[in-house]
Amino acid sequence: MVLAERKLIARIRHMAETGRSTALLRGIGNDCAIISPPRGSELLVTTDLCIEDVHFRRRWHPARSIGHRCLVRGLSDIAAMAGEPLACFLSLGLPAKLPQAWVDEFMRGLLRLATKFKVPLAGGDTSTADKIVADILVLGYTPAGAAVLRSGARPGDRIYVTGELGGSAAVLKQLYAGKKVTAARSSRHFYPLPRLQAARWLREKKIPSAMIDLSDGVSVDLGHICEESKVSAAIYEANIPMSRGADLQLALHGGEDYELLFTAPALAKLPPKIAGAPITLIGEIHSARSGGGLIHIFGESGQRRVLRPAGWQHFRQI
Ligand SMILES: [Mg+2]
């Protein structure tokens, strides 16, 4: 059984006490948190819902992985804007019969990631619910005017991705097929890490013209950049960096890799790795008129086809 609300909040507050930051003047314990963002910065705010059987399954995902994955979605959005996280807020809806040990493990997963990136848990709410619902809000900042948007890609820009793609979806495919998958700490599916350091490097060097995190898959997320920037894109099959166990379909359409996709002027010089993340050139941006506002993908022998958005639809197919 989950603890009664007051006890549960006291317990979470106690667990969260490890996470502190100089920007957080007051965290859990008042009606509002008080945060003092660095002078001259602009705030970034992102929220994400994690719902049982939509975003995770209790029999597939250990509670610790679910807590971790809940926070990574918000942190990855902050990375996508080239921001720095300041604090997170968690609202939890929990079935009354859920073992408290599950909640403790969930919190451990979330707080371990929060500690790693120095993001204190600064508040939230709890309630009973029919299924587990976790709503994470992450507050971040960038120096004024330095946030990288989806709308800055220009014809001639090159398209890059960090890391390897399709790894998370490859695991999900195995889970769907009824295979047992160990939730190793190194797994990009169970414990993905946000690319905050790579994003900081890119911001400081003023390299990206547009950026997004790959939460839904290249076909969907590059589509968002094309739409917001009013451009087209061409990518090359042979250049797509694939994770072990992934195929081209999973690499193009599989979500939850939490890598970054960014565009940069053709003359920008990029190292092969940024903060440990391999950087791969996968294509270029064209004008909307010449590409019809679409993403084209070129096969190994040069044949061209349109890449339609078909991102991973979480668990909706069952
Ligand atoms: Mg995002």
PDB file of C-alpha atoms and ligand atoms in Angstrom:
ATOM      1  CA  MET A   1       0.000   0.000   0.000  1.00  0.00           C
ATOM      2  CA  VAL A   2       1.155   3.519  -0.770  1.00  0.00           C
ATOM      3  CA  LEU A   3       1.664   5.686   2.320  1.00  0.00           C
ATOM      4  CA  ALA A   4      -0.973   8.281   3.179  1.00  0.00           C
ATOM      5  CA  GLU A   5      -0.367  11.602   1.435  1.00  0.00           C
ATOM      6  CA  ARG A   6       1.315  13.511   4.277  1.00  0.00           C
ATOM      7  CA  LYS A   7       3.638  10.629   5.084  1.00  0.00           C
ATOM      8  CA  LEU A   8       4.380  10.076   1.408  1.00  0.00           C
ATOM      9  CA  ILE A   9       5.320  13.722   0.888  1.00  0.00           C
ATOM     10  CA  ALA A  10       7.510  13.677   4.010  1.00  0.00           C
ATOM     11  CA  ARG A  11       9.236  10.572   2.697  1.00  0.00           C
ATOM     12  CA  ILE A  12       9.817  12.027  -0.774  1.00  0.00           C
ATOM     13  CA  ARG A  13      11.064  15.259   0.797  1.00  0.00           C
ATOM     14  CA  HIS A  14      13.530  13.296   2.892  1.00  0.00           C
ATOM     15  CA  MET A  15      14.724  11.311  -0.146  1.00  0.00           C
ATOM     16  CA  ALA A  16      15.053  14.492  -2.241  1.00  0.00           C
ATOM     17  CA  GLU A  17      17.178  16.278   0.347  1.00  0.00           C
ATOM     18  CA  THR A  18      20.389  15.248  -1.442  1.00  0.00           C
ATOM     19  CA  GLY A  19      19.633  17.507  -4.412  1.00  0.00           C
ATOM     20  CA  ARG A  20      20.530  21.150  -3.773  1.00  0.00           C
ATOM     21  CA  SER A  21      21.529  24.005  -6.016  1.00  0.00           C
ATOM     22  CA  THR A  22      22.484  27.616  -5.393  1.00  0.00           C
ATOM     23  CA  ALA A  23      19.627  28.800  -7.624  1.00  0.00           C
ATOM     24  CA  LEU A  24      17.010  27.054  -5.440  1.00  0.00           C
ATOM     25  CA  LEU A  25      16.362  29.340  -2.459  1.00  0.00           C
ATOM     26  CA  ARG A  26      13.401  27.318  -1.147  1.00  0.00           C
ATOM     27  CA  GLY A  27      12.277  23.877  -2.323  1.00  0.00           C
ATOM     28  CA  ILE A  28       9.715  21.468  -0.840  1.00  0.00           C
ATOM     29  CA  GLY A  29       8.129  22.835   2.364  1.00  0.00           C
ATOM     30  CA  ASN A  30       6.353  26.034   1.276  1.00  0.00           C
ATOM     31  CA  ASP A  31       3.416  26.729  -1.006  1.00  0.00           C
ATOM     32  CA  CYS A  32       5.810  27.570  -3.811  1.00  0.00           C
ATOM     33  CA  ALA A  33       9.474  26.952  -4.502  1.00  0.00           C
ATOM     34  CA  ILE A  34      11.652  30.068  -4.726  1.00  0.00           C
ATOM     35  CA  ILE A  35      14.236  30.070  -7.490  1.00  0.00           C
ATOM     36  CA  SER A  36      16.757  32.725  -8.328  1.00  0.00           C
ATOM     37  CA  PRO A  37      17.812  32.244 -11.966  1.00  0.00           C
ATOM     38  CA  PRO A  38      21.247  33.543 -13.012  1.00  0.00           C
ATOM     39  CA  ARG A  39      21.294  37.258 -13.888  1.00  0.00           C
ATOM     40  CA  GLY A  40      20.565  37.946 -17.545  1.00  0.00           C
ATOM     41  CA  SER A  41      19.073  34.520 -18.201  1.00  0.00           C
ATOM     42  CA  GLU A  42      15.770  33.456 -19.693  1.00  0.00           C
ATOM     43  CA  LEU A  43      13.715  30.658 -18.172  1.00  0.00           C
ATOM     44  CA  LEU A  44      12.812  27.458 -20.006  1.00  0.00           C
ATOM     45  CA  VAL A  45       9.839  25.379 -18.860  1.00  0.00           C
ATOM     46  CA  THR A  46       8.826  21.947 -20.095  1.00  0.00           C
ATOM     47  CA  THR A  47       6.303  19.383 -18.863  1.00  0.00           C
ATOM     48  CA  ASP A  48       5.848  15.724 -19.745  1.00  0.00           C
ATOM     49  CA  LEU A  49       3.288  13.134 -18.727  1.00  0.00           C
ATOM     50  CA  CYS A  50       4.244   9.500 -18.083  1.00  0.00           C
ATOM     51  CA  ILE A  51       1.225   7.227 -17.950  1.00  0.00           C
ATOM     52  CA  GLU A  52       1.216   3.529 -17.110  1.00  0.00           C
ATOM     53  CA  ASP A  53       0.540   1.318 -20.177  1.00  0.00           C
ATOM     54  CA  VAL A  54       1.024   4.317 -22.482  1.00  0.00           C
ATOM     55  CA  HIS A  55       4.655   5.226 -21.754  1.00  0.00           C
ATOM     56  CA  PHE A  56       5.742   2.248 -19.685  1.00  0.00           C
ATOM     57  CA  ARG A  57       4.595  -1.119 -18.419  1.00  0.00           C
ATOM     58  CA  ARG A  58       5.129  -2.303 -14.893  1.00  0.00           C
ATOM     59  CA  ARG A  59       5.928  -5.826 -16.026  1.00  0.00           C
ATOM     60  CA  TRP A  60       8.504  -4.622 -18.584  1.00  0.00           C
ATOM     61  CA  HIS A  61      10.143  -1.724 -16.801  1.00  0.00           C
ATOM     62  CA  PRO A  62      11.664  -1.762 -13.306  1.00  0.00           C
ATOM     63  CA  ALA A  63      10.308   1.095 -11.158  1.00  0.00           C
ATOM     64  CA  ARG A  64      13.785   2.615 -11.047  1.00  0.00           C
ATOM     65  CA  SER A  65      13.907   2.802 -14.852  1.00  0.00           C
ATOM     66  CA  ILE A  66      10.431   4.375 -14.969  1.00  0.00           C
ATOM     67  CA  GLY A  67      11.492   7.123 -12.523  1.00  0.00           C
ATOM     68  CA  HIS A  68      14.666   7.717 -14.527  1.00  0.00           C
ATOM     69  CA  ARG A  69      12.820   7.819 -17.862  1.00  0.00           C
ATOM     70  CA  CYS A  70      10.225  10.196 -16.438  1.00  0.00           C
ATOM     71  CA  LEU A  71      12.863  12.831 -15.629  1.00  0.00           C
ATOM     72  CA  VAL A  72      15.009  12.253 -18.712  1.00  0.00           C
ATOM     73  CA  ARG A  73      12.182  13.417 -20.965  1.00  0.00           C
ATOM     74  CA  GLY A  74      12.203  16.854 -19.338  1.00  0.00           C
ATOM     75  CA  LEU A  75      15.995  17.109 -19.138  1.00  0.00           C
ATOM     76  CA  SER A  76      16.283  16.164 -22.806  1.00  0.00           C
ATOM     77  CA  ASP A  77      13.867  18.965 -23.743  1.00  0.00           C
ATOM     78  CA  ILE A  78      16.075  21.419 -21.845  1.00  0.00           C
ATOM     79  CA  ALA A  79      19.104  20.038 -23.769  1.00  0.00           C
ATOM     80  CA  ALA A  80      17.188  20.466 -27.047  1.00  0.00           C
ATOM     81  CA  MET A  81      16.951  24.215 -26.353  1.00  0.00           C
ATOM     82  CA  ALA A  82      20.663  24.248 -25.382  1.00  0.00           C
ATOM     83  CA  GLY A  83      19.668  25.094 -21.804  1.00  0.00           C
ATOM     84  CA  GLU A  84      20.807  24.320 -18.284  1.00  0.00           C
ATOM     85  CA  PRO A  85      18.351  22.619 -15.914  1.00  0.00           C
ATOM     86  CA  LEU A  86      17.534  24.453 -12.666  1.00  0.00           C
ATOM     87  CA  ALA A  87      14.947  22.361 -10.832  1.00  0.00           C
ATOM     88  CA  CYS A  88      12.254  19.766 -11.370  1.00  0.00           C
ATOM     89  CA  PHE A  89       8.718  19.323 -10.036  1.00  0.00           C
ATOM     90  CA  LEU A  90       6.871  16.011  -9.884  1.00  0.00           C
ATOM     91  CA  SER A  91       3.163  15.307  -9.611  1.00  0.00           C
ATOM     92  CA  LEU A  92       2.275  11.687  -8.965  1.00  0.00           C
ATOM     93  CA  GLY A  93      -1.060   9.882  -9.272  1.00  0.00           C
ATOM     94  CA  LEU A  94      -0.743   6.473  -7.594  1.00  0.00           C
ATOM     95  CA  PRO A  95      -3.165   3.541  -7.202  1.00  0.00           C
ATOM     96  CA  ALA A  96      -3.783   3.032  -3.451  1.00  0.00           C
ATOM     97  CA  LYS A  97      -2.810  -0.657  -3.697  1.00  0.00           C
ATOM     98  CA  LEU A  98       0.597   0.031  -5.252  1.00  0.00           C
ATOM     99  CA  PRO A  99       3.365  -1.226  -2.949  1.00  0.00           C
ATOM    100  CA  GLN A 100       5.277   1.636  -1.280  1.00  0.00           C
ATOM    101  CA  ALA A 101       8.468  -0.204  -2.302  1.00  0.00           C
ATOM    102  CA  TRP A 102       7.541   0.518  -5.954  1.00  0.00           C
ATOM    103  CA  VAL A 103       7.209   4.233  -5.217  1.00  0.00           C
ATOM    104  CA  ASP A 104      10.545   4.225  -3.357  1.00  0.00           C
ATOM    105  CA  GLU A 105      12.295   2.574  -6.306  1.00  0.00           C
ATOM    106  CA  PHE A 106      10.659   4.995  -8.752  1.00  0.00           C
ATOM    107  CA  MET A 107      11.898   7.920  -6.640  1.00  0.00           C
ATOM    108  CA  ARG A 108      15.399   6.426  -6.400  1.00  0.00           C
ATOM    109  CA  GLY A 109      15.595   6.180 -10.201  1.00  0.00           C
ATOM    110  CA  LEU A 110      14.373   9.744 -10.651  1.00  0.00           C
ATOM    111  CA  LEU A 111      16.526  11.226  -7.890  1.00  0.00           C
ATOM    112  CA  ARG A 112      19.691   9.436  -8.958  1.00  0.00           C
ATOM    113  CA  LEU A 113      19.417  11.067 -12.380  1.00  0.00           C
ATOM    114  CA  ALA A 114      18.481  14.399 -10.754  1.00  0.00           C
ATOM    115  CA  THR A 115      21.599  14.242  -8.567  1.00  0.00           C
ATOM    116  CA  LYS A 116      23.808  13.340 -11.543  1.00  0.00           C
ATOM    117  CA  PHE A 117      22.736  16.523 -13.335  1.00  0.00           C
ATOM    118  CA  LYS A 118      22.396  18.646 -10.153  1.00  0.00           C
ATOM    119  CA  VAL A 119      18.677  19.258 -10.649  1.00  0.00           C
ATOM    120  CA  PRO A 120      16.917  19.466  -7.269  1.00  0.00           C
ATOM    121  CA  LEU A 121      13.356  18.176  -6.889  1.00  0.00           C
ATOM    122  CA  ALA A 122      11.751  21.416  -5.739  1.00  0.00           C
ATOM    123  CA  GLY A 123       8.085  20.511  -5.360  1.00  0.00           C
ATOM    124  CA  GLY A 124       5.097  18.631  -6.692  1.00  0.00           C
ATOM    125  CA  ASP A 125       1.852  16.982  -5.700  1.00  0.00           C
ATOM    126  CA  THR A 126       0.432  13.524  -5.039  1.00  0.00           C
ATOM    127  CA  SER A 127      -2.998  12.003  -5.418  1.00  0.00           C
ATOM    128  CA  THR A 128      -4.614   8.598  -5.774  1.00  0.00           C
ATOM    129  CA  ALA A 129      -5.369   7.465  -9.312  1.00  0.00           C
ATOM    130  CA  ASP A 130      -6.518   4.314 -11.156  1.00  0.00           C
ATOM    131  CA  LYS A 131      -3.173   3.947 -12.909  1.00  0.00           C
ATOM    132  CA  ILE A 132       0.269   5.367 -12.250  1.00  0.00           C
ATOM    133  CA  VAL A 133       0.549   8.894 -13.638  1.00  0.00           C
ATOM    134  CA  ALA A 134       3.746  10.916 -13.284  1.00  0.00           C
ATOM    135  CA  ASP A 135       3.856  14.495 -14.517  1.00  0.00           C
ATOM    136  CA  ILE A 136       7.323  16.008 -14.569  1.00  0.00           C
ATOM    137  CA  LEU A 137       8.023  19.711 -14.969  1.00  0.00           C
ATOM    138  CA  VAL A 138      11.603  20.818 -15.551  1.00  0.00           C
ATOM    139  CA  LEU A 139      12.668  24.415 -15.200  1.00  0.00           C
ATOM    140  CA  GLY A 140      15.861  25.520 -16.940  1.00  0.00           C
ATOM    141  CA  TYR A 141      17.544  28.604 -18.355  1.00  0.00           C
ATOM    142  CA  THR A 142      19.819  29.906 -21.059  1.00  0.00           C
ATOM    143  CA  PRO A 143      21.691  33.198 -21.284  1.00  0.00           C
ATOM    144  CA  ALA A 144      19.201  35.701 -22.806  1.00  0.00           C
ATOM    145  CA  GLY A 145      18.693  35.061 -26.510  1.00  0.00           C
ATOM    146  CA  ALA A 146      20.860  31.924 -26.555  1.00  0.00           C
ATOM    147  CA  ALA A 147      18.114  29.275 -26.642  1.00  0.00           C
ATOM    148  CA  VAL A 148      18.268  27.214 -29.840  1.00  0.00           C
ATOM    149  CA  LEU A 149      14.886  26.979 -31.571  1.00  0.00           C
ATOM    150  CA  ARG A 150      13.376  24.591 -34.092  1.00  0.00           C
ATOM    151  CA  SER A 151      12.805  27.479 -36.479  1.00  0.00           C
ATOM    152  CA  GLY A 152      16.375  28.511 -37.328  1.00  0.00           C
ATOM    153  CA  ALA A 153      17.337  25.987 -40.050  1.00  0.00           C
ATOM    154  CA  ARG A 154      18.255  27.572 -43.408  1.00  0.00           C
ATOM    155  CA  PRO A 155      18.763  26.073 -46.894  1.00  0.00           C
ATOM    156  CA  GLY A 156      22.346  24.865 -47.184  1.00  0.00           C
ATOM    157  CA  ASP A 157      22.653  23.997 -43.470  1.00  0.00           C
ATOM    158  CA  ARG A 158      23.930  20.533 -42.648  1.00  0.00           C
ATOM    159  CA  ILE A 159      21.957  18.116 -40.430  1.00  0.00           C
ATOM    160  CA  TYR A 160      23.744  16.303 -37.604  1.00  0.00           C
ATOM    161  CA  VAL A 161      22.782  13.838 -34.873  1.00  0.00           C
ATOM    162  CA  THR A 162      24.529  12.869 -31.654  1.00  0.00           C
ATOM    163  CA  GLY A 163      25.066   9.227 -30.685  1.00  0.00           C
ATOM    164  CA  GLU A 164      23.397   6.248 -32.322  1.00  0.00           C
ATOM    165  CA  LEU A 165      19.765   5.789 -33.227  1.00  0.00           C
ATOM    166  CA  GLY A 166      17.134   3.091 -32.843  1.00  0.00           C
ATOM    167  CA  GLY A 167      18.592   1.475 -29.720  1.00  0.00           C
ATOM    168  CA  SER A 168      15.641   2.255 -27.503  1.00  0.00           C
ATOM    169  CA  ALA A 169      13.073   1.088 -30.048  1.00  0.00           C
ATOM    170  CA  ALA A 170      15.079  -2.099 -30.657  1.00  0.00           C
ATOM    171  CA  VAL A 171      14.631  -3.002 -26.986  1.00  0.00           C
ATOM    172  CA  LEU A 172      10.948  -2.126 -27.101  1.00  0.00           C
ATOM    173  CA  LYS A 173      10.552  -4.407 -30.122  1.00  0.00           C
ATOM    174  CA  GLN A 174      12.070  -7.266 -28.147  1.00  0.00           C
ATOM    175  CA  LEU A 175       9.743  -6.545 -25.211  1.00  0.00           C
ATOM    176  CA  TYR A 176       6.749  -6.620 -27.577  1.00  0.00           C
ATOM    177  CA  ALA A 177       7.964  -9.959 -28.921  1.00  0.00           C
ATOM    178  CA  GLY A 178       7.787 -11.329 -25.371  1.00  0.00           C
ATOM    179  CA  LYS A 179      11.560 -11.569 -24.932  1.00  0.00           C
ATOM    180  CA  LYS A 180      13.131 -10.979 -21.584  1.00  0.00           C
ATOM    181  CA  VAL A 181      15.459  -7.993 -21.647  1.00  0.00           C
ATOM    182  CA  THR A 182      17.755  -7.155 -18.760  1.00  0.00           C
ATOM    183  CA  ALA A 183      17.486  -3.535 -17.712  1.00  0.00           C
ATOM    184  CA  ALA A 184      21.239  -2.865 -17.716  1.00  0.00           C
ATOM    185  CA  ARG A 185      22.272   0.558 -16.420  1.00  0.00           C
ATOM    186  CA  SER A 186      24.031   1.157 -19.737  1.00  0.00           C
ATOM    187  CA  SER A 187      20.824   0.581 -21.711  1.00  0.00           C
ATOM    188  CA  ARG A 188      19.693   3.490 -23.872  1.00  0.00           C
ATOM    189  CA  HIS A 189      16.126   2.231 -23.438  1.00  0.00           C
ATOM    190  CA  PHE A 190      15.958   1.752 -19.665  1.00  0.00           C
ATOM    191  CA  TYR A 191      18.420   4.460 -18.580  1.00  0.00           C
ATOM    192  CA  PRO A 192      18.924   6.995 -21.391  1.00  0.00           C
ATOM    193  CA  LEU A 193      20.973  10.093 -20.549  1.00  0.00           C
ATOM    194  CA  PRO A 194      20.114  13.618 -21.713  1.00  0.00           C
ATOM    195  CA  ARG A 195      22.747  15.245 -23.956  1.00  0.00           C
ATOM    196  CA  LEU A 196      23.060  18.331 -21.761  1.00  0.00           C
ATOM    197  CA  GLN A 197      26.852  18.640 -21.988  1.00  0.00           C
ATOM    198  CA  ALA A 198      26.930  18.340 -25.775  1.00  0.00           C
ATOM    199  CA  ALA A 199      24.134  20.925 -25.981  1.00  0.00           C
ATOM    200  CA  ARG A 200      26.091  23.331 -23.741  1.00  0.00           C
ATOM    201  CA  TRP A 201      29.179  22.972 -25.925  1.00  0.00           C
ATOM    202  CA  LEU A 202      27.141  23.655 -29.055  1.00  0.00           C
ATOM    203  CA  ARG A 203      25.512  26.734 -27.472  1.00  0.00           C
ATOM    204  CA  GLU A 204      28.833  28.146 -26.284  1.00  0.00           C
ATOM    205  CA  LYS A 205      30.333  27.737 -29.766  1.00  0.00           C
ATOM    206  CA  LYS A 206      27.131  29.206 -31.296  1.00  0.00           C
ATOM    207  CA  ILE A 207      27.032  26.321 -33.777  1.00  0.00           C
ATOM    208  CA  PRO A 208      23.411  25.128 -34.122  1.00  0.00           C
ATOM    209  CA  SER A 209      20.922  27.049 -36.240  1.00  0.00           C
ATOM    210  CA  ALA A 210      18.107  24.755 -35.041  1.00  0.00           C
ATOM    211  CA  MET A 211      17.885  21.843 -32.626  1.00  0.00           C
ATOM    212  CA  ILE A 212      15.451  19.224 -31.287  1.00  0.00           C
ATOM    213  CA  ASP A 213      15.779  16.108 -29.142  1.00  0.00           C
ATOM    214  CA  LEU A 214      14.901  12.766 -30.700  1.00  0.00           C
ATOM    215  CA  SER A 215      11.996  11.717 -28.508  1.00  0.00           C
ATOM    216  CA  ASP A 216       9.669  10.587 -31.300  1.00  0.00           C
ATOM    217  CA  GLY A 217      12.155   9.514 -34.007  1.00  0.00           C
ATOM    218  CA  VAL A 218      14.050  11.244 -36.850  1.00  0.00           C
ATOM    219  CA  SER A 219      11.119  11.135 -39.278  1.00  0.00           C
ATOM    220  CA  VAL A 220       8.871  13.015 -36.833  1.00  0.00           C
ATOM    221  CA  ASP A 221      11.404  15.272 -35.111  1.00  0.00           C
ATOM    222  CA  LEU A 222      13.251  16.395 -38.266  1.00  0.00           C
ATOM    223  CA  GLY A 223       9.752  17.013 -39.639  1.00  0.00           C
ATOM    224  CA  HIS A 224       9.155  19.472 -36.765  1.00  0.00           C
ATOM    225  CA  ILE A 225      12.334  21.369 -37.688  1.00  0.00           C
ATOM    226  CA  CYS A 226      11.296  21.495 -41.377  1.00  0.00           C
ATOM    227  CA  GLU A 227       7.831  22.724 -40.434  1.00  0.00           C
ATOM    228  CA  GLU A 228       8.984  25.395 -37.984  1.00  0.00           C
ATOM    229  CA  SER A 229      11.883  26.541 -40.219  1.00  0.00           C
ATOM    230  CA  LYS A 230       9.748  26.318 -43.402  1.00  0.00           C
ATOM    231  CA  VAL A 231      12.372  24.233 -45.197  1.00  0.00           C
ATOM    232  CA  SER A 232      12.855  20.735 -46.676  1.00  0.00           C
ATOM    233  CA  ALA A 233      15.496  18.165 -45.807  1.00  0.00           C
ATOM    234  CA  ALA A 234      17.490  15.438 -47.523  1.00  0.00           C
ATOM    235  CA  ILE A 235      19.138  12.687 -45.500  1.00  0.00           C
ATOM    236  CA  TYR A 236      21.354   9.779 -46.537  1.00  0.00           C
ATOM    237  CA  GLU A 237      20.579   6.214 -45.537  1.00  0.00           C
ATOM    238  CA  ALA A 238      24.246   5.246 -45.514  1.00  0.00           C
ATOM    239  CA  ASN A 239      25.041   7.983 -42.971  1.00  0.00           C
ATOM    240  CA  ILE A 240      22.421   7.107 -40.332  1.00  0.00           C
ATOM    241  CA  PRO A 241      24.302   5.923 -37.212  1.00  0.00           C
ATOM    242  CA  MET A 242      22.517   2.802 -36.017  1.00  0.00           C
ATOM    243  CA  SER A 243      22.633   1.314 -32.537  1.00  0.00           C
ATOM    244  CA  ARG A 244      23.476  -2.330 -32.099  1.00  0.00           C
ATOM    245  CA  GLY A 245      20.366  -4.405 -32.668  1.00  0.00           C
ATOM    246  CA  ALA A 246      18.591  -1.599 -34.559  1.00  0.00           C
ATOM    247  CA  ASP A 247      17.729  -1.545 -38.254  1.00  0.00           C
ATOM    248  CA  LEU A 248      17.097   1.434 -40.542  1.00  0.00           C
ATOM    249  CA  GLN A 249      13.365   1.502 -39.774  1.00  0.00           C
ATOM    250  CA  LEU A 250      13.967   1.658 -36.037  1.00  0.00           C
ATOM    251  CA  ALA A 251      16.730   4.244 -36.470  1.00  0.00           C
ATOM    252  CA  LEU A 252      14.480   6.512 -38.565  1.00  0.00           C
ATOM    253  CA  HIS A 253      11.154   6.019 -36.793  1.00  0.00           C
ATOM    254  CA  GLY A 254      11.996   4.665 -33.336  1.00  0.00           C
ATOM    255  CA  GLY A 255      11.579   7.166 -30.532  1.00  0.00           C
ATOM    256  CA  GLU A 256      13.030   7.698 -27.079  1.00  0.00           C
ATOM    257  CA  ASP A 257      16.696   7.741 -28.066  1.00  0.00           C
ATOM    258  CA  TYR A 258      16.977  11.226 -26.513  1.00  0.00           C
ATOM    259  CA  GLU A 259      19.820  12.099 -28.849  1.00  0.00           C
ATOM    260  CA  LEU A 260      20.019  15.596 -30.334  1.00  0.00           C
ATOM    261  CA  LEU A 261      19.356  16.457 -33.958  1.00  0.00           C
ATOM    262  CA  PHE A 262      20.677  19.860 -34.989  1.00  0.00           C
ATOM    263  CA  THR A 263      21.417  21.899 -38.072  1.00  0.00           C
ATOM    264  CA  ALA A 264      24.462  24.092 -38.610  1.00  0.00           C
ATOM    265  CA  PRO A 265      25.796  26.268 -41.461  1.00  0.00           C
ATOM    266  CA  ALA A 266      27.843  24.312 -44.030  1.00  0.00           C
ATOM    267  CA  LEU A 267      31.035  26.099 -42.952  1.00  0.00           C
ATOM    268  CA  ALA A 268      30.684  25.197 -39.253  1.00  0.00           C
ATOM    269  CA  LYS A 269      33.483  22.929 -38.089  1.00  0.00           C
ATOM    270  CA  LEU A 270      32.350  20.028 -35.912  1.00  0.00           C
ATOM    271  CA  PRO A 271      34.600  17.611 -34.069  1.00  0.00           C
ATOM    272  CA  PRO A 272      33.904  13.858 -34.381  1.00  0.00           C
ATOM    273  CA  LYS A 273      32.764  13.807 -30.741  1.00  0.00           C
ATOM    274  CA  ILE A 274      31.284  16.384 -28.361  1.00  0.00           C
ATOM    275  CA  ALA A 275      31.318  15.627 -24.608  1.00  0.00           C
ATOM    276  CA  GLY A 276      31.693  11.930 -25.431  1.00  0.00           C
ATOM    277  CA  ALA A 277      28.840  11.909 -27.956  1.00  0.00           C
ATOM    278  CA  PRO A 278      29.743  10.938 -31.535  1.00  0.00           C
ATOM    279  CA  ILE A 279      28.557  13.547 -34.071  1.00  0.00           C
ATOM    280  CA  THR A 280      27.310  12.325 -37.455  1.00  0.00           C
ATOM    281  CA  LEU A 281      26.424  14.355 -40.543  1.00  0.00           C
ATOM    282  CA  ILE A 282      23.231  12.793 -41.914  1.00  0.00           C
ATOM    283  CA  GLY A 283      22.014  15.267 -44.543  1.00  0.00           C
ATOM    284  CA  GLU A 284      21.259  18.845 -45.479  1.00  0.00           C
ATOM    285  CA  ILE A 285      18.499  21.416 -45.483  1.00  0.00           C
ATOM    286  CA  HIS A 286      16.912  22.620 -48.751  1.00  0.00           C
ATOM    287  CA  SER A 287      14.450  25.367 -49.469  1.00  0.00           C
ATOM    288  CA  ALA A 288      10.810  24.398 -49.007  1.00  0.00           C
ATOM    289  CA  ARG A 289      10.216  25.116 -52.677  1.00  0.00           C
ATOM    290  CA  SER A 290      12.909  22.808 -54.019  1.00  0.00           C
ATOM    291  CA  GLY A 291      12.032  19.946 -51.644  1.00  0.00           C
ATOM    292  CA  GLY A 292       8.282  20.489 -51.449  1.00  0.00           C
ATOM    293  CA  GLY A 293       8.504  20.922 -47.658  1.00  0.00           C
ATOM    294  CA  LEU A 294       9.277  17.199 -47.372  1.00  0.00           C
ATOM    295  CA  ILE A 295      12.075  15.019 -46.024  1.00  0.00           C
ATOM    296  CA  HIS A 296      13.732  12.968 -48.766  1.00  0.00           C
ATOM    297  CA  ILE A 297      15.931  10.015 -48.009  1.00  0.00           C
ATOM    298  CA  PHE A 298      18.578   8.787 -50.442  1.00  0.00           C
ATOM    299  CA  GLY A 299      19.298   5.058 -50.509  1.00  0.00           C
ATOM    300  CA  GLU A 300      22.741   3.478 -50.820  1.00  0.00           C
ATOM    301  CA  SER A 301      22.514   3.457 -54.634  1.00  0.00           C
ATOM    302  CA  GLY A 302      21.231   7.025 -54.860  1.00  0.00           C
ATOM    303  CA  GLN A 303      17.503   6.362 -55.263  1.00  0.00           C
ATOM    304  CA  ARG A 304      15.321   8.969 -53.596  1.00  0.00           C
ATOM    305  CA  ARG A 305      12.107   8.475 -51.642  1.00  0.00           C
ATOM    306  CA  VAL A 306       9.978  10.586 -49.339  1.00  0.00           C
ATOM    307  CA  LEU A 307      10.395   9.896 -45.624  1.00  0.00           C
ATOM    308  CA  ARG A 308       6.956  10.143 -44.042  1.00  0.00           C
ATOM    309  CA  PRO A 309       6.621  10.784 -40.309  1.00  0.00           C
ATOM    310  CA  ALA A 310       5.997   7.503 -38.499  1.00  0.00           C
ATOM    311  CA  GLY A 311       7.356   7.948 -35.022  1.00  0.00           C
ATOM    312  CA  TRP A 312       6.917   5.438 -32.302  1.00  0.00           C
ATOM    313  CA  GLN A 313       3.412   5.587 -30.888  1.00  0.00           C
ATOM    314  CA  HIS A 314       4.361   4.369 -27.429  1.00  0.00           C
ATOM    315  CA  PHE A 315       2.080   1.487 -26.498  1.00  0.00           C
ATOM    316  CA  ARG A 316      -0.992   2.505 -28.423  1.00  0.00           C
ATOM    317  CA  GLN A 317      -0.737  -0.334 -30.917  1.00  0.00           C
ATOM    318  CA  ILE A 318      -1.819  -2.913 -28.354  1.00  0.00           C
TER     319      ILE A 318
HETATM  320 MG    MG B   1      11.482  17.495 -27.170  1.00  0.00          MG
END
